GROMACS .gro file of C-alpha atoms in nm:
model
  205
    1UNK     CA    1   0.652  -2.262   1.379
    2UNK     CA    2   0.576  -2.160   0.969
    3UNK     CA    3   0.914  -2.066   0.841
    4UNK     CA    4   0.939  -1.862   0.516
    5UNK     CA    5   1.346  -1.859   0.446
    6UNK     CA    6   1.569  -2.168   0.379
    7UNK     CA    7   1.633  -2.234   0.751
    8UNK     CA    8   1.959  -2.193   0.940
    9UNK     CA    9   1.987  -1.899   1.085
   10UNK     CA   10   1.878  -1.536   1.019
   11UNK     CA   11   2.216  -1.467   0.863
   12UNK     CA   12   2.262  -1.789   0.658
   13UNK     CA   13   1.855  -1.712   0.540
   14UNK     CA   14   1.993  -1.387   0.454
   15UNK     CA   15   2.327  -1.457   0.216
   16UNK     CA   16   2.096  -1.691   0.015
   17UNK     CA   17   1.876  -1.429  -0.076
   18UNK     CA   18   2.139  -1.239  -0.153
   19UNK     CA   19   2.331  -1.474  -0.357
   20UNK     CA   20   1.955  -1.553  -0.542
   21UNK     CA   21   1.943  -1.190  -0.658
   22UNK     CA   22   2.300  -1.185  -0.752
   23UNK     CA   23   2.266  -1.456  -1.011
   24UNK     CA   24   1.908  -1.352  -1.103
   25UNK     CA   25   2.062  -1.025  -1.211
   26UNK     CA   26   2.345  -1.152  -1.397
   27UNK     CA   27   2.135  -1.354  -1.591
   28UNK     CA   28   1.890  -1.071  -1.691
   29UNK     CA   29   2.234  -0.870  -1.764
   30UNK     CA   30   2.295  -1.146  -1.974
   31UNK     CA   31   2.015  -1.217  -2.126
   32UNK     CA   32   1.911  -0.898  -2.216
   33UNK     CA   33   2.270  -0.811  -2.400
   34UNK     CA   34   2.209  -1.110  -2.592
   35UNK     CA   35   1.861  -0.998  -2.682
   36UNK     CA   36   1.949  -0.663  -2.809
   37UNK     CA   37   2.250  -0.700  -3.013
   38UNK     CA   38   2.183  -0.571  -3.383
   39UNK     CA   39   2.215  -0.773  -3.639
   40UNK     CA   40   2.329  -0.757  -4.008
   41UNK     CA   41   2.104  -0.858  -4.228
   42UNK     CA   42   2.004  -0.796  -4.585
   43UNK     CA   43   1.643  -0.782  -4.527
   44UNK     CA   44   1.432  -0.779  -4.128
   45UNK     CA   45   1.038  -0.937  -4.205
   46UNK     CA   46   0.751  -0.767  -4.016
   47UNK     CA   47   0.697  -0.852  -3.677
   48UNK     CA   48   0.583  -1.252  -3.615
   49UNK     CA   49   0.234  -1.164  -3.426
   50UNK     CA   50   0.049  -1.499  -3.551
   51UNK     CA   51   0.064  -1.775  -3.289
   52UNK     CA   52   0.296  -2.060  -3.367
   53UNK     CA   53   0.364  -1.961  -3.730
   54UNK     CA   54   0.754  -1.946  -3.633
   55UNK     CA   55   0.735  -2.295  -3.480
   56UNK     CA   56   0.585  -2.410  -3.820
   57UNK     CA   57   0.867  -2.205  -4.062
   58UNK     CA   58   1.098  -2.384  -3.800
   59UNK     CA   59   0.934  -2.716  -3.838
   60UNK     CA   60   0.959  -2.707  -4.193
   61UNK     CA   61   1.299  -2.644  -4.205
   62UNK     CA   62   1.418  -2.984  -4.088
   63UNK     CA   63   1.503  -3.152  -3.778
   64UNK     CA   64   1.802  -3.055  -3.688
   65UNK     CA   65   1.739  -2.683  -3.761
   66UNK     CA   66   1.379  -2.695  -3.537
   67UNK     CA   67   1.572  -2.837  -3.291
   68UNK     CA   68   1.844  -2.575  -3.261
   69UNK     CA   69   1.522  -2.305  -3.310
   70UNK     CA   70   1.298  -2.493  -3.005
   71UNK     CA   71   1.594  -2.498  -2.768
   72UNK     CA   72   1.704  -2.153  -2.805
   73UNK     CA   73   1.348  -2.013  -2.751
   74UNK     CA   74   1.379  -2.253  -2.426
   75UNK     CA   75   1.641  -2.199  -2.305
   76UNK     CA   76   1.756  -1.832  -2.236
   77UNK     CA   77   1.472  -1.787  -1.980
   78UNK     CA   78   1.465  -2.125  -1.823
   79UNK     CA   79   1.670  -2.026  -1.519
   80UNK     CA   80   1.461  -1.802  -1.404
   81UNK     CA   81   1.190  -2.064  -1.311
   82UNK     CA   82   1.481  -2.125  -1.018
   83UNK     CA   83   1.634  -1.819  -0.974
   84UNK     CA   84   1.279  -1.632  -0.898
   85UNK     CA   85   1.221  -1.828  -0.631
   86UNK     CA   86   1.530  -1.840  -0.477
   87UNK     CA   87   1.553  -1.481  -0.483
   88UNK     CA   88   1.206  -1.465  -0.343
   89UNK     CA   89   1.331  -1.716  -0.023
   90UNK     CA   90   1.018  -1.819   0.052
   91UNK     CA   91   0.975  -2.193   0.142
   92UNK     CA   92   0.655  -2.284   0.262
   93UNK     CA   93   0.477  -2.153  -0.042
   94UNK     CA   94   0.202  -2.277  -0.191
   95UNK     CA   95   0.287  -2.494  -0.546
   96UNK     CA   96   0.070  -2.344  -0.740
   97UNK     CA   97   0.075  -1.967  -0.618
   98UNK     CA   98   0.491  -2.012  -0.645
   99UNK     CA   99   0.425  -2.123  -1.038
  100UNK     CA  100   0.137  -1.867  -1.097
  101UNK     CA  101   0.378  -1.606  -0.984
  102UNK     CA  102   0.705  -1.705  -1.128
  103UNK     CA  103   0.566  -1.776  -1.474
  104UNK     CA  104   0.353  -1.404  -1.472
  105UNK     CA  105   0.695  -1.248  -1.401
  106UNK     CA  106   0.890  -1.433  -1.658
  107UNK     CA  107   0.626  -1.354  -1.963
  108UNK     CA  108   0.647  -0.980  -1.842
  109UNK     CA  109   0.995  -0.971  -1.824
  110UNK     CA  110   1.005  -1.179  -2.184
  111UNK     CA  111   0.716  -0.922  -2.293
  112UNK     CA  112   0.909  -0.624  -2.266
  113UNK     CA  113   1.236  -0.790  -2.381
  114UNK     CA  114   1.034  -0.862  -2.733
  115UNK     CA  115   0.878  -0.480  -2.769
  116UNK     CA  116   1.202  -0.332  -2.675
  117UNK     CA  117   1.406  -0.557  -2.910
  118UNK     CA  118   1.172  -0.479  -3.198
  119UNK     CA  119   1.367  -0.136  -3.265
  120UNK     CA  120   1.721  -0.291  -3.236
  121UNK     CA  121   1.842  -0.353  -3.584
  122UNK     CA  122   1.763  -0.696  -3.731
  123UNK     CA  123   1.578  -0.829  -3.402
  124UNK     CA  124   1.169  -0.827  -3.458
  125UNK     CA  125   0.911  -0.868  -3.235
  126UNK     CA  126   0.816  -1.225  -3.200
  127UNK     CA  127   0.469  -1.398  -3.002
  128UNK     CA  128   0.652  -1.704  -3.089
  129UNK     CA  129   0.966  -1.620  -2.883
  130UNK     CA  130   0.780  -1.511  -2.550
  131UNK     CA  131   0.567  -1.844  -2.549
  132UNK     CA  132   0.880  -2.046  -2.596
  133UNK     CA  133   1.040  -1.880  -2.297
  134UNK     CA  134   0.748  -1.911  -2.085
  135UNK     CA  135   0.756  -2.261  -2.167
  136UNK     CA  136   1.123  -2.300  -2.066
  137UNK     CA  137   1.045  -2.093  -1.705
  138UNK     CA  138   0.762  -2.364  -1.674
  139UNK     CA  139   0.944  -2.663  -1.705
  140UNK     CA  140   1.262  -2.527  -1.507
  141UNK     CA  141   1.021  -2.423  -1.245
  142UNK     CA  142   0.847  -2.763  -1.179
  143UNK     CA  143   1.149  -2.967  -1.227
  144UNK     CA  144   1.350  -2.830  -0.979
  145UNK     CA  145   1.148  -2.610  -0.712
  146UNK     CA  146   0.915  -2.857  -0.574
  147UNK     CA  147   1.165  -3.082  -0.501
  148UNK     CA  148   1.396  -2.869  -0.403
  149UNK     CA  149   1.169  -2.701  -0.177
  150UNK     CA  150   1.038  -3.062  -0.002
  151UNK     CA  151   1.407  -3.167   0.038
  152UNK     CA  152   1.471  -2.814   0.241
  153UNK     CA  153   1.149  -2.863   0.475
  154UNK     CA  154   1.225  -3.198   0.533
  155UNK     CA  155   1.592  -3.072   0.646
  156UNK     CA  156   1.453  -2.823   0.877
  157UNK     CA  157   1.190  -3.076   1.043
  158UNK     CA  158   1.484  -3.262   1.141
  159UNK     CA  159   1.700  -2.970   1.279
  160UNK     CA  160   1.372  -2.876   1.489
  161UNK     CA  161   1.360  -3.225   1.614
  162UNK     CA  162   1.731  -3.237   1.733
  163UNK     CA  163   1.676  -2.898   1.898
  164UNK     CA  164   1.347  -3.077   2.120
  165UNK     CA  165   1.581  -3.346   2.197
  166UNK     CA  166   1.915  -3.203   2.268
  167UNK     CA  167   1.941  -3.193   2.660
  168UNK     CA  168   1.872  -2.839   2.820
  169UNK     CA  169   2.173  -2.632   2.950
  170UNK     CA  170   2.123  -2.612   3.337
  171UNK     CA  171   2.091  -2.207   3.453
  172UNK     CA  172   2.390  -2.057   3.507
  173UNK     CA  173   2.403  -1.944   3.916
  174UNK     CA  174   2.347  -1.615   3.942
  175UNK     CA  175   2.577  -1.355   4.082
  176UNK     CA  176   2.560  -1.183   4.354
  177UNK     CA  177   2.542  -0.801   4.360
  178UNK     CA  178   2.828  -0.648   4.491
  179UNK     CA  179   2.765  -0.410   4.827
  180UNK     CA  180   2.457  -0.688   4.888
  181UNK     CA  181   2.559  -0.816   5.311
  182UNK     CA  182   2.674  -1.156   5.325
  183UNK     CA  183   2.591  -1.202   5.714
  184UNK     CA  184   2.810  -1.066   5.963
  185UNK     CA  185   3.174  -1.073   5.928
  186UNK     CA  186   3.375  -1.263   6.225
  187UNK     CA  187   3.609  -1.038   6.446
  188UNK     CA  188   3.890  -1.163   6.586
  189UNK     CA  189   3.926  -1.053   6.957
  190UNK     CA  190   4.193  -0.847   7.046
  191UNK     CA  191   4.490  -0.975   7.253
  192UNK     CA  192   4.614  -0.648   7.499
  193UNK     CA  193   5.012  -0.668   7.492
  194UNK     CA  194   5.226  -0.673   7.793
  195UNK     CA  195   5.419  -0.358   7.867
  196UNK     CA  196   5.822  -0.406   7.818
  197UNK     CA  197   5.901  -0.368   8.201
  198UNK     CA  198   5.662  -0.675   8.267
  199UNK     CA  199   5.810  -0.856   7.966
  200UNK     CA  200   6.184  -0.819   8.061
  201UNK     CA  201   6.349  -0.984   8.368
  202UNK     CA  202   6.473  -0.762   8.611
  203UNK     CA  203   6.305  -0.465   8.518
  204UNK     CA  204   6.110  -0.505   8.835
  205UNK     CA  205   6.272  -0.360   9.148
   0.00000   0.00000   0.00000
C-alpha cells in the first residue's frame, strides 16, 4: 500500500501537516519583516542586477566580513528546504521532483521578496541575494529531507510488518435478534388441587 503522509494514523498524518504550515508561516512572517524594514542610510546604490558582483564587493572586503555577508544570504531561507516539505506531507516522493519543487517555490518566494523590498527605504533589489537563498533552500533541502524521509519509510515498513504478524482477534459471537424463537418453551404440567372437604378430616359424613 503507497502511503503519501508520515504514517500513524489519519489524525496523527493530519497535526503534522498542520504543525508544518504553522512554522512555515511563521517563518515567512518572519522573514519577510526582516526583509522590509527601512533603513537609514546616507546614500541607497542602484539595484545589484549583475551576477555575483555582490559576492565579489563582499569578497574583497575581507574574511571575516564575506563570511558574515555569505551566511546571511544563506541563511534566512534555508528552512524552508524542510519546512516545504513537511508542510507538503508527502513521503513517498520522488528525490528529485521533491527538490525541483521546493527550490522553484523558494526562488519565487525570494523573487518577490527582492522586487517588493526594492521600494522600502534603504533595501535594493539584489540578483545576488535570491541566488544566495536558493542556495541555502538547496543545501537545507538535501541535508535533511532525504534522510529524513528514508528514516520515516523505514518506520512504517516495520509498523506494517507488526500489523501482518500480530495474531488476529477471533469474531466476536453474534447476537441474537430479539423476538427470533428459541425452540419451544417447556410447560410445566398442572397439578389440580384437592377441594378443602377432601383435605380436612372429618369433613366427610
Amino acid at each position: 500500500m503507497q502511503r503519501h503522509g508520515y504514517g500513524g494514523t489519519a489524525a496523527l498524518r493530519h497535526r503534522y501537516r498542520v504543525a508544518g504550515c504553522v512554522l512555515l508561516a511563521a517563518h515567512l512572517v518572519v522573514v519577510g519583516w526582516l526583509a522590509m524594514r527601512p533603513l537609514t542610510a546616507p546614500w541607497v546604490s542602484a539595484a545589484h542586477l549583475e551576477p555575483f558582483a555582490t559576492l565579489r564587493a563582499d569578497l574583497a572586503l575581507g574574511p571575516w566580513d564575506a563570511t558574515r555577508a555569505i551566511f546571511g544570504g544563506l541563511l534566512p531561507f534555508a528552512p524552508l528546504g524542510v519546512l516545504l516539505p513537511w508542510a507538503g506531507g508527502r513521503l513517498d516522493a520522488s528525490p528529485l521532483g521533491s527538490l525541483a519543487r521546493t527550490v522553484f517555490t523558494s526562488a519565487m518566494l525570494s523573487l518577490v521578496l527582492q522586487v517588493v523590498r526594492g521600494g522600502v527605504v534603504g533595501q535594493v533589489l539584489d540578483l545576488d541575494a535570491l541566488l544566495l537563498n536558493v542556495t541555502g533552500v538547496t543545501v537545507a533541502h538535501l541535508a535533511v529531507v532525504p534522510a529524513a524521509r528514508a528514516r520515516l519509510r523505514r518506520r512504517d515498513r516495520r509498523d506494517d510488518a507488526a500489523d501482518r504478524d500480530a495474531p488476529a482477534r477471533p469474531p466476536r459471537p453474534l447476537l441474537r435478534e430479539e423476538g427470533v424463537s428459541q425452540g419451544s418453551t417447556p410447560t410445566i404440567p398442572r397439578v389440580g388441587v384437592a377441594p378443602w372437604s377432601d383435605a380436612l378430616p372429618g369433613a366427610r359424613s
